[in-house]
Amino acid sequence: LVSRTRTALHVELSIRQLFETPTVAGLADALDTSGTVRTALTAKPRPERIPLSYAQQRLWFLHQLEGPSATYNTVLTLRLDGTLDVEALRAAIGDVVARHESLRTVFTEDEQGAYQIVLPVEAASTPFTVVDVTEEEVGARLDEAVGHRFDLAQELPARTSLFRVSEREHVLLLLIHHIASDAWSRAPLAQDLTAAYAARVRSETPAWAPLAVQYADYALWQQEMLGDETDSDSLAGRQLDYWKQQLAGLPEQLDLPTDRPRPAVAGYSGDRIPFTVPAELHTRLTELARATNTSAFMVIQAAVAVLLTRLGAGEDIPIGTPVAGRTDDAADDLIGLFINTLVLRTDTAGDPSFRRLLDRVRDTDLAAYAHQDLPFERLVEALNPTRTLSHHPLFQVLLTFNNTDHEGALKDIAGLPGLAVTLREVQRTSSKFDLSFGFAESFDASRRPQGIEAALDFSTELLDRDSAQAIADRFLRVLETATALPDRPIGTIDLMDAAERERVLVEWNGPRSELPGTPLHELITEQAHRTPDTTAVVCEDTSLTYAELDARANQLARHLLEQGVG
């Protein structure tokens, strides 16, 4: 809405303003005091050497550091039932690659650094393989294909595999390296592939309007818009100053309860625990967000922070979250890597009520959104945290919240002529973070909450599946209590269910012993007579025997009596 307003009305509206005056009338007044409009994203003459965007730079660096890897592959898998025209599909894939330069870009570097090379359409041949398989083989063959390791310097960052189960049953895998795509890109990919295939089935070429800009234009615009971060008046300089102040003293890593010590070098092996936030809880969550002038995302972020604090991670909880990064609506129809990552620092100190914590989260998040243009990669370089291959810098817990209905955008692809199309999930076997919470809301036609499909991705180097399942279960328990009783202190929210409580208090303890009726201080006196020289208490470097403890207690008691204490 902010970028649409900028384009249509040539005014700059802040996200905080949108939250503070969330009505048409309120925004109409706010527009009179709006800020300077930023430079629009447009196509301009290109230099001979096109730089990488900042997000691409980080992925290229990791590619150079770790070698080709499947860790950053993005996957779209579709089940196609019906009459499929394979050659029309092959041509349609070619049309999409021709339309989006990001899919026909290779990367290289010289003494000046890395840069991108956009290949001409005639030289850009995306691999398209057709493989005959049985129904039982599909899963294994998909896993094998998803594990492909792109050599970004030598091959295009996209490839297609079509698994033919029978003449009327196919599974289509579109595999794109993250350097050329992100989650938002699924919508334009689905729309363009559908239009191209429909045209090719009719032996026509797709009649779409040319794209106003390409990803290379964005990479150039990003550098121009941000400016030099050493200049305090530039956008990059102002935003860097904010983040330096906001993240000063950030904990190097969260102390999570893991089953194993953290390895010296992260291997990114992972697994996934799917779970569901039921419709009733989704409704209560939405109502609490409305009542507190927050968003559903903020309520869930606060619940994650409470969970981590209660699990022993402290009261300073940095959580990473991806934002679309398409801050100019000219980028909305492009396939490419625009996503940026924000560090949302959540302060749970002082045992606040959940409602009070939501106030803190809202203030933190709105300020972060207002400073979302500075690439995460530049922030890491500027803050220069301890360099390590064992964990992700600045945060180790990721929170993603899909409220833009990317899956709904895939309904476009259901319009492939002659085919019934369903989305097929591929099992995740990697995790770039210790924990990654992901949520996708569902609503009915009247926008009533229908529940949230969720998943917890976790590092199998740190956690067993049972432990990760317990974390997911406890999250739901926190969310349930926090939304039902938002004015209760977060420290009173119970993480354990009845079975866990029984295990901790009963099963893990020895047989029950009956205590004598003697008061505690008399028991200690008796022990002092039995073992006067045995250590009774220790505090730092000081220790007292039972005899010393009893003597000091008697001395203090006499002193208090002399002062008139009854």
XYZ file of C-alpha atoms in Angstrom:
566
model
C 0.000 0.000 0.000
C 2.856 2.373 0.826
C 4.595 1.795 -2.529
C 1.299 1.969 -4.464
C 0.551 5.301 -2.751
C 4.019 6.559 -3.687
C 3.550 5.621 -7.351
C -0.044 6.824 -7.729
C -0.033 9.979 -5.572
C 3.700 10.885 -5.537
C 3.773 11.126 -1.749
C 5.820 9.210 0.821
C 3.719 7.516 3.492
C 5.426 5.872 6.465
C 4.398 2.443 7.706
C 4.035 3.868 11.216
C 1.570 6.411 9.833
C -0.387 3.570 8.265
C -0.718 1.921 11.692
C -1.571 5.134 13.521
C -4.256 6.256 11.032
C -5.553 3.030 9.459
C -8.569 4.649 7.738
C -8.982 6.332 4.363
C -9.893 9.631 6.042
C -6.935 9.446 8.408
C -4.502 8.673 5.600
C -5.924 11.485 3.456
C -4.964 13.969 6.199
C -1.593 12.271 6.736
C -0.664 12.673 3.070
C -0.558 16.460 3.523
C 2.456 16.082 5.832
C 4.206 13.233 4.000
C 7.956 13.112 3.441
C 10.145 13.472 0.368
C 9.382 10.920 -2.317
C 12.245 8.541 -3.089
C 13.586 7.957 -6.597
C 11.389 5.559 -8.555
C 12.678 2.244 -9.931
C 12.946 2.661 -13.714
C 14.982 1.156 -16.537
C 18.071 3.232 -17.342
C 21.097 2.784 -19.608
C 23.267 0.041 -18.159
C 27.010 0.125 -17.601
C 29.129 -2.575 -19.173
C 29.624 -4.151 -15.767
C 26.390 -4.776 -13.820
C 26.910 -5.171 -10.059
C 25.165 -7.751 -7.918
C 22.411 -6.647 -5.574
C 23.437 -6.804 -1.929
C 21.390 -9.970 -1.332
C 23.031 -11.595 -4.374
C 26.454 -10.602 -3.064
C 25.888 -12.590 0.114
C 24.734 -15.705 -1.749
C 27.637 -15.399 -4.174
C 30.032 -15.102 -1.225
C 28.557 -18.239 0.380
C 28.760 -20.012 -2.988
C 32.466 -19.144 -3.163
C 33.077 -20.063 0.482
C 31.179 -23.355 0.638
C 31.169 -24.398 -3.018
C 28.038 -25.361 -4.964
C 25.310 -26.413 -2.537
C 21.605 -27.312 -2.533
C 21.052 -25.307 0.673
C 19.735 -22.272 -1.209
C 17.553 -24.013 -3.801
C 13.934 -22.826 -4.075
C 11.429 -25.467 -5.109
C 8.036 -25.479 -6.814
C 6.563 -28.943 -7.386
C 3.244 -29.443 -9.179
C 1.168 -32.547 -9.820
C -0.356 -32.381 -13.322
C -3.269 -34.694 -14.091
C -4.781 -34.696 -17.577
C -3.583 -34.129 -21.121
C -0.173 -32.469 -21.028
C 1.466 -31.006 -24.142
C 5.112 -31.548 -23.219
C 6.526 -29.493 -26.095
C 4.178 -26.605 -25.285
C 5.387 -26.779 -21.668
C 9.021 -26.802 -22.800
C 8.383 -23.741 -24.980
C 6.488 -21.994 -22.171
C 9.409 -22.477 -19.778
C 11.630 -20.931 -22.462
C 9.221 -17.986 -22.732
C 9.416 -17.351 -18.987
C 13.222 -17.511 -19.045
C 13.274 -15.087 -21.983
C 10.911 -12.712 -20.135
C 12.850 -12.628 -16.841
C 16.549 -11.800 -17.151
C 17.190 -13.097 -13.616
C 16.638 -16.663 -14.917
C 19.310 -16.270 -17.592
C 22.036 -14.640 -15.540
C 25.405 -16.120 -14.610
C 27.894 -14.689 -12.137
C 31.597 -14.056 -12.138
C 34.169 -11.830 -10.495
C 37.425 -10.046 -11.228
C 39.781 -7.820 -9.281
C 36.979 -5.235 -8.937
C 34.586 -7.763 -7.394
C 31.579 -9.805 -8.485
C 29.230 -8.873 -11.321
C 26.381 -10.428 -13.262
C 26.209 -11.364 -16.916
C 22.752 -11.467 -18.511
C 22.860 -13.967 -21.354
C 20.967 -13.175 -24.569
C 17.767 -15.183 -25.089
C 19.247 -17.274 -27.896
C 22.181 -18.331 -25.670
C 20.073 -19.141 -22.591
C 19.005 -22.763 -22.658
C 17.418 -23.916 -19.405
C 17.758 -27.668 -18.761
C 14.406 -29.425 -19.286
C 14.457 -33.169 -18.639
C 11.632 -35.676 -19.042
C 11.975 -38.871 -16.995
C 9.664 -41.911 -16.951
C 9.040 -43.100 -13.390
C 6.661 -45.269 -11.404
C 4.417 -43.711 -8.763
C 6.601 -45.278 -6.051
C 9.761 -43.715 -7.509
C 8.483 -40.130 -7.682
C 9.476 -39.150 -4.138
C 13.041 -40.438 -4.390
C 13.560 -38.927 -7.848
C 12.237 -35.573 -6.658
C 14.589 -35.595 -3.659
C 17.477 -36.381 -5.981
C 16.576 -33.575 -8.387
C 16.036 -31.032 -5.571
C 19.575 -31.802 -4.359
C 21.119 -30.435 -7.574
C 24.060 -28.116 -6.881
C 24.072 -25.127 -9.221
C 27.425 -23.872 -10.440
C 26.417 -20.216 -10.625
C 29.426 -19.243 -12.719
C 28.777 -21.846 -15.403
C 25.058 -22.665 -15.531
C 21.763 -20.819 -15.457
C 20.169 -20.653 -11.981
C 17.029 -22.526 -13.065
C 16.201 -26.011 -14.325
C 13.046 -28.038 -14.969
C 12.365 -31.738 -14.424
C 9.198 -33.448 -15.643
C 8.495 -36.890 -14.171
C 6.070 -38.869 -16.332
C 4.121 -41.434 -14.287
C 1.712 -42.192 -17.160
C 0.320 -40.441 -20.230
C -2.089 -38.496 -17.995
C -0.024 -38.189 -14.793
C 3.041 -35.969 -14.463
C 4.965 -34.231 -11.688
C 6.663 -30.954 -12.626
C 9.652 -29.647 -10.644
C 10.775 -26.049 -11.144
C 14.103 -25.630 -9.348
C 15.575 -22.133 -9.055
C 18.587 -21.036 -7.028
C 17.716 -18.431 -4.391
C 20.116 -15.973 -6.057
C 17.492 -15.620 -8.823
C 14.215 -16.014 -6.927
C 12.359 -15.608 -3.626
C 8.961 -16.574 -2.179
C 7.151 -13.572 -3.691
C 8.502 -14.622 -7.108
C 6.169 -17.628 -7.077
C 3.230 -15.405 -8.074
C 4.729 -13.887 -11.259
C 6.268 -17.288 -12.085
C 2.846 -18.975 -11.847
C 1.062 -16.238 -13.780
C 3.613 -16.050 -16.599
C 3.990 -19.820 -16.964
C 0.202 -20.215 -17.179
C -0.148 -17.496 -19.822
C 2.783 -18.878 -21.843
C 1.553 -22.484 -21.755
C -2.003 -21.477 -22.727
C -0.595 -19.602 -25.724
C 1.813 -22.388 -26.758
C -0.966 -25.009 -26.646
C -2.690 -22.829 -29.292
C 0.600 -22.658 -31.258
C 0.907 -18.969 -30.403
C 3.465 -16.885 -28.538
C 2.357 -15.278 -25.258
C 0.855 -11.812 -25.784
C 2.024 -10.220 -22.564
C 3.121 -6.628 -22.129
C 6.902 -6.279 -21.766
C 8.220 -5.820 -18.233
C 8.935 -2.182 -17.352
C 12.147 -3.098 -15.511
C 14.414 -6.111 -15.044
C 16.369 -7.343 -12.028
C 19.592 -5.753 -13.260
C 17.793 -2.381 -13.214
C 16.877 -3.047 -9.585
C 20.503 -3.859 -8.656
C 21.638 -0.530 -10.142
C 18.728 1.404 -8.573
C 19.411 -0.141 -5.155
C 22.958 1.214 -5.137
C 21.816 4.642 -6.323
C 18.931 4.854 -3.833
C 20.952 3.758 -0.790
C 23.983 5.907 -1.546
C 27.233 5.821 0.409
C 26.717 4.580 3.952
C 29.680 6.677 5.149
C 27.565 9.745 4.264
C 25.287 10.353 7.248
C 22.803 12.184 5.005
C 22.368 9.243 2.625
C 19.549 6.705 3.067
C 22.115 3.983 3.840
C 23.915 6.241 6.319
C 20.749 7.179 8.200
C 19.494 3.608 8.353
C 22.887 2.230 9.383
C 23.015 4.703 12.285
C 19.600 3.462 13.420
C 20.574 -0.226 13.280
C 23.889 0.337 15.056
C 22.027 1.952 17.929
C 19.178 -0.567 17.895
C 21.434 -3.647 17.935
C 24.184 -2.386 20.269
C 25.062 -5.065 22.817
C 23.103 -7.779 21.011
C 23.800 -11.264 22.436
C 26.214 -13.144 20.186
C 23.949 -16.183 20.190
C 20.811 -17.370 21.927
C 21.287 -19.998 24.608
C 18.690 -22.518 23.462
C 18.083 -25.876 25.178
C 19.747 -28.241 22.705
C 20.319 -31.982 22.815
C 23.898 -31.667 21.541
C 26.680 -29.056 21.623
C 26.878 -26.751 18.629
C 29.373 -28.062 16.022
C 32.319 -25.856 15.060
C 31.034 -25.726 11.459
C 27.288 -25.799 10.777
C 26.268 -28.488 8.310
C 22.697 -27.158 7.741
C 21.073 -30.591 8.108
C 17.487 -30.169 9.219
C 14.010 -31.551 9.585
C 10.487 -30.146 9.850
C 7.662 -30.418 12.398
C 4.332 -29.370 10.845
C 1.580 -28.151 13.194
C -1.642 -26.159 13.035
C -3.017 -23.140 14.881
C -6.735 -24.041 15.012
C -9.420 -21.638 13.730
C -10.648 -20.721 17.235
C -7.148 -19.730 18.373
C -6.534 -17.940 15.052
C -9.726 -15.933 15.663
C -8.648 -14.970 19.195
C -5.173 -14.030 17.944
C -6.722 -11.786 15.243
C -9.046 -10.124 17.747
C -6.152 -9.430 20.144
C -4.127 -7.899 17.291
C -7.048 -5.636 16.427
C -7.595 -4.631 20.059
C -3.914 -3.755 20.582
C -3.355 -2.020 17.213
C -0.814 -4.641 16.225
C -0.754 -7.279 13.494
C -1.146 -11.046 13.642
C 2.575 -11.275 12.872
C 3.392 -9.145 15.934
C 1.249 -11.337 18.202
C 3.033 -14.456 16.974
C 6.452 -12.785 17.282
C 5.679 -11.865 20.903
C 4.587 -15.454 21.592
C 7.826 -16.827 20.089
C 9.841 -14.404 22.236
C 7.955 -15.502 25.382
C 8.579 -19.147 24.490
C 12.326 -18.601 24.003
C 12.624 -16.611 27.235
C 10.792 -19.320 29.164
C 13.057 -21.962 27.574
C 16.079 -20.189 29.073
C 17.274 -17.999 26.180
C 17.288 -14.824 28.292
C 15.295 -11.592 28.066
C 16.997 -10.068 25.013
C 15.594 -12.065 22.097
C 16.758 -11.227 18.546
C 14.475 -12.812 15.927
C 15.179 -12.616 12.203
C 12.357 -12.150 9.728
C 12.294 -11.811 5.955
C 10.519 -8.844 4.355
C 9.536 -8.807 0.685
C 11.995 -5.998 -0.055
C 9.895 -4.836 -3.023
C 9.656 -1.279 -1.776
C 8.821 0.008 -5.279
C 5.810 -1.532 -7.000
C 7.698 -1.682 -10.309
C 9.359 -4.797 -8.812
C 6.097 -6.609 -8.027
C 5.946 -8.558 -11.319
C 9.590 -9.634 -11.398
C 11.151 -12.992 -10.607
C 14.237 -12.227 -8.561
C 15.857 -11.976 -5.132
C 14.441 -8.858 -3.464
C 13.927 -10.284 -0.011
C 15.688 -8.568 2.880
C 16.115 -9.732 6.468
C 15.340 -7.638 9.534
C 16.536 -8.290 13.073
C 13.632 -7.711 15.468
C 15.031 -7.333 18.971
C 12.385 -8.320 21.501
C 12.749 -7.175 25.119
C 10.952 -9.486 27.567
C 12.617 -8.056 30.719
C 10.604 -7.208 33.814
C 8.025 -9.988 33.411
C 5.541 -7.747 31.534
C 2.009 -8.762 30.694
C 1.562 -10.120 27.169
C -0.401 -6.969 26.271
C 2.480 -4.761 27.438
C 4.937 -6.923 25.497
C 2.831 -6.339 22.376
C 3.298 -2.574 22.835
C 7.069 -3.105 22.865
C 6.941 -5.397 19.837
C 4.821 -2.927 17.835
C 7.211 -0.028 18.517
C 10.253 -2.134 17.644
C 8.746 -3.563 14.470
C 7.399 -0.294 13.058
C 10.808 1.313 13.531
C 12.444 -1.689 11.850
C 10.051 -1.520 8.869
C 10.890 2.179 8.484
C 14.566 1.199 8.171
C 14.135 -1.937 6.033
C 16.077 -0.747 2.968
C 19.550 -1.299 4.406
C 20.535 -4.784 3.217
C 21.146 -7.312 5.970
C 24.491 -8.106 4.343
C 25.706 -4.514 4.811
C 24.454 -4.540 8.405
C 26.498 -7.657 9.219
C 29.605 -6.096 7.684
C 29.113 -2.856 9.622
C 28.362 -4.482 12.996
C 31.099 -7.058 12.405
C 29.973 -9.718 14.911
C 32.393 -12.488 15.838
C 33.056 -14.413 12.617
C 32.144 -18.062 12.923
C 30.928 -20.900 10.744
C 29.026 -22.434 13.662
C 25.934 -20.217 13.674
C 24.094 -17.502 11.762
C 25.208 -13.922 12.569
C 23.000 -11.606 14.700
C 20.153 -14.127 15.124
C 19.662 -17.896 15.107
C 15.850 -18.039 15.159
C 13.864 -17.096 12.056
C 10.168 -16.188 11.889
C 8.387 -16.153 8.530
C 4.769 -15.133 8.163
C 2.998 -15.615 4.853
C 0.039 -13.248 4.711
C 0.283 -12.352 1.026
C -1.235 -15.646 -0.137
C 1.609 -16.900 -2.343
C -0.120 -20.265 -2.410
C -3.286 -18.499 -3.546
C -1.289 -16.998 -6.392
C -0.611 -20.544 -7.507
C -4.316 -20.852 -8.234
C -3.367 -19.058 -11.456
C -1.416 -22.100 -12.487
C -4.516 -24.218 -11.937
C -5.717 -22.589 -15.154
C -3.319 -24.646 -17.294
C -5.624 -25.853 -20.090
C -6.617 -29.523 -19.928
C -4.909 -30.123 -16.578
C -5.830 -30.471 -12.919
C -2.953 -28.922 -10.955
C -2.117 -29.534 -7.288
C 0.832 -28.347 -5.244
C 3.108 -31.105 -3.968
C 5.314 -30.437 -0.965
C 8.899 -31.693 -0.975
C 10.345 -32.860 2.341
C 12.835 -30.340 3.744
C 16.175 -31.802 4.765
C 18.090 -28.608 5.528
C 17.832 -25.777 8.030
C 19.950 -22.636 7.805
C 18.995 -21.637 11.365
C 18.706 -23.302 14.769
C 14.930 -22.826 14.630
C 12.689 -21.455 11.860
C 9.019 -20.829 12.636
C 6.821 -20.482 9.549
C 3.122 -19.524 9.442
C 0.554 -19.192 6.632
C -2.928 -17.866 7.430
C -6.183 -19.123 5.883
C -9.473 -17.226 5.651
C -12.913 -17.968 4.287
C -14.665 -15.840 1.644
C -15.756 -13.363 4.343
C -12.170 -13.020 5.673
C -13.002 -14.985 8.812
C -9.937 -16.770 10.261
C -9.819 -20.440 9.290
C -6.601 -21.446 11.049
C -2.876 -21.145 10.426
C -0.760 -23.838 8.831
C 2.593 -23.766 10.588
C 5.927 -25.547 10.596
C 9.022 -25.595 12.766
C 12.221 -26.265 10.822
C 15.097 -27.192 13.118
C 18.767 -28.088 12.965
C 19.178 -31.830 13.464
C 22.775 -31.141 14.519
C 21.376 -29.527 17.686
C 17.962 -31.079 18.332
C 16.253 -34.450 18.230
C 12.826 -34.611 16.623
C 11.101 -35.185 19.974
C 12.700 -32.044 21.396
C 11.621 -29.980 18.393
C 8.087 -31.377 18.691
C 8.047 -30.311 22.354
C 9.052 -26.757 21.325
C 6.198 -26.621 18.780
C 3.733 -27.929 21.371
C 4.893 -25.375 23.931
C 4.560 -22.558 21.421
C 0.887 -23.432 20.962
C 0.481 -23.526 24.760
C 2.017 -20.040 25.079
C -0.184 -18.664 22.279
C -3.290 -20.242 23.794
C -2.694 -18.712 27.245
C -1.382 -15.351 26.025
C -4.376 -14.669 23.767
C -6.901 -15.868 26.378
C -5.301 -13.955 29.298
C -3.195 -11.145 27.761
C -2.967 -9.208 31.043
C -1.216 -12.017 32.898
C 2.561 -11.670 33.389
C 4.416 -13.748 30.804
C 6.326 -15.497 33.599
C 3.107 -17.192 34.745
C 2.400 -18.817 31.377
C 2.762 -22.565 31.878
C 4.865 -24.376 29.266
C 4.153 -27.893 30.563
C 1.098 -30.030 30.008
C -0.208 -32.405 32.697
C 1.907 -35.345 31.463
C 5.129 -33.282 31.472
C 4.364 -31.910 34.942
C 3.809 -35.467 36.249
C 7.101 -36.548 34.697
C 9.117 -33.679 36.221
C 7.543 -33.688 39.678
C 6.906 -37.413 40.146
C 8.606 -39.759 37.674
C 11.996 -38.053 37.768
C 12.074 -37.994 41.577
C 12.807 -40.845 43.971
C 10.259 -42.432 46.300
C 8.264 -39.956 48.388
C 9.659 -39.431 51.916
C 7.608 -38.305 54.881
C 9.153 -35.235 56.519
C 9.410 -35.095 60.321
C 7.315 -32.478 62.104
C 10.476 -30.760 63.405
C 10.929 -27.134 62.169
C 13.718 -26.555 59.640
C 15.982 -24.510 61.956
C 15.924 -27.289 64.553
C 16.837 -29.867 61.879
C 19.879 -27.757 60.996
C 20.886 -27.488 64.651
C 20.644 -31.284 64.979
C 22.791 -31.698 61.848
C 25.357 -29.281 63.293
C 25.704 -31.586 66.337
C 26.061 -34.659 64.100
C 28.482 -33.283 61.447
C 29.812 -29.914 62.659
C 32.675 -29.776 60.136
C 30.689 -30.690 56.996
C 30.136 -27.815 54.509
C 26.593 -26.479 54.819
C 26.413 -23.500 52.405
C 28.614 -22.037 49.641
C 28.404 -18.567 48.062
C 31.083 -17.706 45.489
C 34.403 -17.997 47.365
C 32.891 -18.256 50.873
C 31.708 -21.465 52.564
C 30.392 -22.233 56.032
C 30.373 -25.526 57.937
C 27.227 -26.575 59.811
C 28.837 -25.495 63.113
C 29.702 -22.038 61.673
C 26.243 -21.646 60.167
C 24.540 -22.566 63.454
C 26.798 -20.198 65.429
C 26.153 -17.300 63.050
C 22.408 -17.934 63.094
C 22.379 -17.901 66.915
C 24.493 -14.742 66.956
C 22.082 -12.976 64.550
C 19.079 -14.198 66.565
C 20.533 -12.760 69.820
C 21.275 -9.454 68.053
C 17.702 -9.214 66.739
C 16.297 -9.997 70.211
C 18.480 -7.232 71.724
C 17.002 -4.837 69.126
C 13.503 -5.716 70.319
C 12.438 -8.032 67.498
C 9.781 -10.425 68.793
